[in-house]
Short mmCIF file of C-alpha atoms and ligand atoms in Angstrom, two decimals:
data_model
loop_
_atom_site.label_atom_id
_atom_site.label_comp_id
_atom_site.label_asym_id
_atom_site.label_seq_id
_atom_site.Cartn_x
_atom_site.Cartn_y
_atom_site.Cartn_z
CA MET A 1 121.11 -79.57 -76.82
CA ALA A 2 119.72 -77.88 -79.23
CA GLY A 3 116.81 -75.75 -79.35
CA LYS A 4 115.70 -73.18 -77.41
CA MET A 5 115.70 -74.42 -73.39
CA LEU A 6 112.17 -73.86 -71.79
CA ILE A 7 111.52 -72.15 -68.23
CA VAL A 8 108.54 -73.37 -66.65
CA ALA A 9 107.65 -71.42 -63.19
CA ASN A 10 105.83 -73.31 -61.08
CA TRP A 11 103.99 -70.18 -58.59
CA LYS A 12 102.45 -72.44 -56.82
CA MET A 13 100.47 -70.93 -54.18
CA HIS A 14 102.51 -67.70 -53.86
CA PRO A 15 102.37 -64.75 -53.89
CA ARG A 16 99.20 -63.49 -51.72
CA THR A 17 98.21 -60.30 -54.25
CA TYR A 18 97.11 -60.04 -57.68
CA ARG A 19 99.41 -56.96 -57.38
CA ASP A 20 102.74 -59.00 -56.56
CA ALA A 21 101.22 -61.38 -58.63
CA LYS A 22 101.00 -58.69 -61.50
CA LEU A 23 104.69 -57.55 -60.39
CA LEU A 24 106.47 -60.86 -60.05
CA LEU A 25 105.90 -61.15 -64.04
CA ASP A 26 106.52 -58.18 -65.41
CA ALA A 27 110.04 -58.65 -63.89
CA THR A 28 110.29 -62.21 -65.27
CA LYS A 29 109.41 -60.53 -68.05
CA ARG A 30 112.36 -58.76 -67.61
CA LEU A 31 114.69 -61.02 -67.42
CA ALA A 32 113.37 -63.11 -69.91
CA ALA A 33 113.37 -60.58 -72.36
CA LYS A 34 117.08 -60.24 -72.04
CA TYR A 35 117.16 -64.36 -72.71
CA PRO A 36 116.14 -65.33 -76.70
CA LYS A 37 117.25 -68.45 -76.00
CA VAL A 38 115.59 -68.78 -73.28
CA SER A 39 111.82 -69.45 -73.78
CA LEU A 40 109.49 -68.90 -70.79
CA VAL A 41 105.95 -70.70 -69.25
CA VAL A 42 104.35 -68.56 -65.97
CA ALA A 43 102.58 -71.16 -63.98
CA PRO A 44 100.63 -68.64 -61.45
CA PRO A 45 98.04 -69.31 -59.45
CA ALA A 46 94.43 -70.29 -61.01
CA LEU A 47 92.82 -67.33 -59.81
CA PHE A 48 95.36 -64.61 -61.40
CA LEU A 49 95.57 -66.44 -64.55
CA ARG A 50 92.71 -64.02 -66.67
CA ASP A 51 93.89 -60.81 -65.13
CA LEU A 52 97.17 -61.70 -65.98
CA ALA A 53 96.94 -62.74 -69.50
CA ALA A 54 94.95 -59.03 -70.06
CA SER A 55 97.53 -57.40 -68.39
CA GLN A 56 100.79 -58.49 -70.59
CA ARG A 57 101.80 -56.06 -73.50
CA GLY A 58 103.93 -56.82 -76.42
CA ARG A 59 106.30 -59.87 -75.83
CA LYS A 60 103.78 -62.30 -73.97
CA ILE A 61 105.21 -65.25 -71.72
CA ALA A 62 102.41 -68.21 -72.18
CA LEU A 63 100.56 -69.02 -68.87
CA SER A 64 99.79 -72.55 -67.61
CA SER A 65 97.22 -73.77 -65.34
CA GLN A 66 99.10 -75.47 -62.47
CA ASP A 67 96.02 -77.77 -62.29
CA ALA A 68 92.75 -78.30 -63.81
CA ARG A 69 90.10 -81.37 -64.34
CA ALA A 70 89.59 -82.74 -67.72
CA GLU A 71 85.74 -82.54 -67.29
CA ALA A 72 84.61 -79.10 -69.01
CA GLU A 73 82.14 -78.53 -65.92
CA GLY A 74 80.49 -80.10 -63.61
CA PRO A 75 79.56 -80.62 -59.54
CA HIS A 76 83.64 -80.73 -58.64
CA THR A 77 83.57 -78.39 -55.72
CA GLY A 78 86.88 -76.04 -55.28
CA SER A 79 88.31 -77.05 -58.89
CA VAL A 80 88.60 -75.52 -62.23
CA SER A 81 88.24 -77.67 -65.48
CA LEU A 82 91.04 -77.25 -68.51
CA ALA A 83 88.47 -75.57 -70.54
CA GLN A 84 88.40 -72.75 -67.98
CA ALA A 85 92.11 -72.26 -67.62
CA LYS A 86 91.66 -72.21 -71.24
CA ASP A 87 88.90 -69.62 -71.57
CA CYS A 88 91.64 -67.77 -68.61
CA GLY A 89 94.31 -67.68 -71.18
CA ALA A 90 96.05 -70.44 -70.29
CA THR A 91 97.87 -72.76 -73.00
CA HIS A 92 99.62 -74.94 -71.12
CA VAL A 93 99.17 -77.10 -67.89
CA LEU A 94 101.04 -78.80 -65.29
CA ILE A 95 99.69 -82.16 -65.07
CA GLY A 96 100.19 -84.72 -62.26
CA HIS A 97 102.77 -82.46 -59.97
CA ALA A 98 103.97 -84.40 -56.90
CA GLU A 99 102.16 -82.36 -54.31
CA CYS A 100 98.38 -83.20 -56.58
CA ARG A 101 99.42 -86.86 -56.63
CA ALA A 102 100.39 -86.28 -52.80
CA ARG A 103 96.72 -85.31 -52.21
CA GLY A 104 95.41 -88.28 -53.52
CA GLU A 105 95.96 -87.84 -57.58
CA ARG A 106 95.89 -91.40 -60.11
CA ASP A 107 97.22 -92.45 -63.37
CA GLU A 108 94.10 -92.51 -64.49
CA ASP A 109 93.51 -89.22 -63.26
CA VAL A 110 96.50 -88.16 -64.93
CA GLN A 111 95.84 -89.96 -68.47
CA LYS A 112 91.98 -88.82 -68.59
CA LYS A 113 93.39 -84.87 -68.05
CA VAL A 114 96.38 -85.27 -70.46
CA ALA A 115 93.81 -86.38 -73.03
CA SER A 116 91.69 -83.63 -72.64
CA ALA A 117 94.35 -80.74 -72.49
CA LEU A 118 95.76 -82.60 -75.71
CA ALA A 119 92.05 -82.33 -77.16
CA LEU A 120 92.23 -78.75 -76.15
CA GLY A 121 94.69 -77.77 -78.72
CA MET A 122 96.68 -77.11 -74.33
CA THR A 123 100.24 -78.07 -74.52
CA ALA A 124 100.25 -80.73 -71.44
CA ILE A 125 103.68 -80.26 -69.09
CA VAL A 126 103.27 -84.01 -67.32
CA CYS A 127 104.78 -84.68 -64.14
CA VAL A 128 106.48 -87.79 -63.21
CA GLY A 129 109.08 -89.22 -60.53
CA GLU A 130 109.74 -91.73 -58.04
CA GLU A 131 108.78 -90.93 -54.44
CA MET A 132 112.07 -92.96 -53.62
CA ARG A 133 115.10 -95.04 -55.35
CA ASP A 134 115.69 -99.03 -53.97
CA ALA A 135 119.21 -100.66 -55.03
CA SER A 136 117.00 -103.19 -57.49
CA GLY A 137 115.51 -100.42 -59.34
CA ALA A 138 111.84 -100.97 -58.99
CA TYR A 139 111.03 -96.74 -59.04
CA LEU A 140 112.25 -97.37 -63.38
CA ALA A 141 109.18 -98.98 -63.34
CA ARG A 142 107.14 -96.81 -61.28
CA VAL A 143 108.17 -93.92 -63.22
CA ARG A 144 107.56 -96.18 -66.31
CA GLU A 145 103.99 -96.94 -65.11
CA GLN A 146 103.32 -93.35 -64.78
CA ILE A 147 104.68 -91.82 -68.18
CA ARG A 148 102.34 -95.00 -70.20
CA ALA A 149 99.54 -94.36 -68.06
CA ALA A 150 99.82 -89.90 -68.61
CA VAL A 151 100.35 -90.94 -72.51
CA LEU A 152 98.00 -93.21 -73.20
CA GLY A 153 95.39 -91.34 -74.84
CA ALA A 154 97.41 -88.72 -76.80
CA PRO A 155 97.35 -89.08 -80.08
CA GLU A 156 100.16 -88.87 -82.15
CA GLY A 157 99.79 -85.32 -83.63
CA ALA A 158 100.24 -84.09 -80.05
CA LEU A 159 103.40 -85.01 -79.32
CA LYS A 160 105.32 -81.34 -79.93
CA ARG A 161 102.50 -80.11 -77.17
CA LEU A 162 103.73 -82.83 -74.84
CA ILE A 163 106.52 -82.28 -72.19
CA ILE A 164 107.50 -84.54 -69.71
CA ALA A 165 109.25 -83.21 -66.41
CA TYR A 166 110.91 -85.57 -64.60
CA GLU A 167 110.90 -84.29 -61.33
CA PRO A 168 112.31 -86.97 -58.09
CA VAL A 169 109.80 -86.69 -55.34
CA TRP A 170 113.12 -86.67 -52.92
CA ALA A 171 114.57 -84.00 -54.46
CA ILE A 172 111.67 -81.41 -54.76
CA GLY A 173 112.34 -78.41 -52.32
CA LYS A 174 115.56 -79.87 -50.67
CA GLU A 175 118.60 -78.21 -50.67
CA GLU A 176 120.42 -80.44 -53.68
CA ALA A 177 119.13 -81.14 -57.03
CA MET A 178 119.78 -84.65 -58.20
CA ALA A 179 123.36 -85.05 -60.12
CA PRO A 180 123.19 -84.14 -63.78
CA ARG A 181 124.63 -87.68 -64.11
CA ASP A 182 121.68 -89.49 -63.36
CA MET A 183 119.31 -86.57 -65.13
CA HIS A 184 120.91 -87.87 -68.33
CA GLU A 185 119.90 -91.82 -67.45
CA MET A 186 116.48 -90.58 -66.69
CA SER A 187 116.04 -88.54 -69.47
CA LEU A 188 117.43 -91.87 -72.00
CA PHE A 189 114.64 -93.80 -69.81
CA VAL A 190 111.97 -91.57 -70.23
CA ARG A 191 112.84 -90.92 -73.84
CA LYS A 192 113.00 -94.82 -73.69
CA VAL A 193 109.39 -95.46 -72.40
CA LEU A 194 108.31 -92.91 -75.32
CA ALA A 195 110.00 -94.26 -78.09
CA GLU A 196 108.34 -97.60 -77.24
CA LYS A 197 105.09 -96.94 -77.46
CA TRP A 198 105.54 -93.63 -81.21
CA GLY A 199 109.44 -94.66 -82.47
CA GLU A 200 110.66 -91.80 -83.69
CA ALA A 201 108.13 -89.62 -83.73
CA ALA A 202 108.71 -89.82 -79.52
CA HIS A 203 111.88 -87.29 -80.87
CA ALA A 204 108.55 -84.63 -80.56
CA ALA A 205 107.98 -84.42 -77.01
CA ARG A 206 109.89 -82.68 -74.41
CA VAL A 207 111.89 -83.64 -71.54
CA LEU A 208 112.46 -81.53 -68.46
CA TYR A 209 114.13 -81.57 -64.97
CA GLY A 210 112.39 -80.40 -61.45
CA GLY A 211 113.65 -80.64 -58.42
CA SER A 212 115.64 -77.97 -56.52
CA LEU A 213 116.83 -76.44 -59.23
CA SER A 214 119.10 -73.26 -58.50
CA GLU A 215 121.69 -70.85 -59.82
CA LYS A 216 123.97 -73.87 -58.23
CA ASN A 217 122.96 -76.24 -60.32
CA ALA A 218 121.31 -75.20 -63.06
CA ARG A 219 124.80 -74.93 -65.26
CA GLY A 220 125.53 -79.05 -64.86
CA MET A 221 122.40 -80.21 -65.54
CA MET A 222 121.91 -77.63 -68.87
CA GLU A 223 125.45 -79.21 -70.04
CA GLU A 224 125.05 -82.63 -68.97
CA GLY A 225 121.16 -83.84 -68.33
CA TYR A 226 120.44 -84.34 -72.16
CA ILE A 227 117.40 -81.89 -70.84
CA GLU A 228 115.07 -79.30 -73.17
CA GLY A 229 114.32 -77.72 -69.88
CA PHE A 230 113.40 -77.14 -66.38
CA LEU A 231 110.52 -76.40 -64.07
CA LEU A 232 111.28 -74.43 -60.71
CA GLY A 233 109.50 -73.86 -57.65
CA ARG A 234 111.11 -71.48 -55.30
CA ALA A 235 113.39 -70.42 -58.33
CA SER A 236 110.80 -68.66 -59.66
CA ILE A 237 109.47 -66.93 -57.20
CA GLU A 238 112.08 -64.58 -56.58
CA PRO A 239 113.57 -62.34 -59.25
CA ASN A 240 117.20 -62.13 -58.32
CA ALA A 241 116.96 -66.56 -57.65
CA LEU A 242 115.54 -66.34 -61.23
CA ARG A 243 118.25 -64.20 -62.63
CA GLY A 244 121.30 -66.57 -60.83
CA VAL A 245 119.35 -69.47 -62.95
CA PHE A 246 119.60 -67.16 -66.27
CA GLN A 247 122.88 -66.30 -65.82
CA GLU A 248 124.17 -69.80 -64.69
CA MET A 249 122.76 -70.93 -68.04
CA TYR A 250 123.83 -68.44 -70.56
CA PRO A 251 126.83 -66.59 -68.66
CA VAL A 252 127.91 -63.40 -70.57
P1 PGA B 301 111.50 -76.85 -56.00
O1 PGA B 301 109.90 -77.09 -56.38
O2 PGA B 301 112.22 -76.40 -57.11
O3 PGA B 301 110.61 -75.44 -55.15
O4 PGA B 301 112.11 -77.86 -55.53
C1 PGA B 301 110.02 -77.46 -58.07
C2 PGA B 301 108.85 -77.88 -58.14
O5 PGA B 301 107.76 -78.43 -57.01
O6 PGA B 301 108.13 -78.35 -59.29
#
């Protein structure tokens, strides 16, 4: 696809210490500097956001929260709000990740978070994806429902700050990613659902693939998947694995 590829590095609950997080961010930055065709967003644990943001010198990597509540503040023990994540330096936020949905996050929660993130001027990376496939195609209805709910309150002017990360739950944390050809189909589907709401303007939103993306499948997915980037889990917390993905995307 034309334009820069976007890589979102979802560190999940890694690493254990701030020291290691800083080392990982520095290694990630050194790597990214060699690939000007890629833009990178790193989503570290929220506790490390502020210090990582402050530690960055020179060319900065955009930071993302992995999740955050829509309310600015309130009686929600153990949670962080979007406003707080933004105050700590996050310009992006992952919303509706499968691991959050598995803990009970609903489409309504996702919708509130997307509306709030966009209103705060942040970029919303909305994760959608079915838990399993079925021959009758009911999974498509589920993905449509997730997308429609997520973007219900999003204003058209904010579409360039909307990213849909399609991550089939059955391909997260596994050995194999989904087949690039199947992703191509899903990407067309996601774009169709967005276009049903916004028509031509929907082109401004970007579509990513996530789920066991690694050096084994990065090139095929990039060439055939009809996507604008990747959401990486495991391949983002190990510099050699990340290097492998970059090298496959842009062989020298
Ligand atoms: P994975 O995780 O790359 O380790 O499969 C992806 C994700 O959960 O976003």
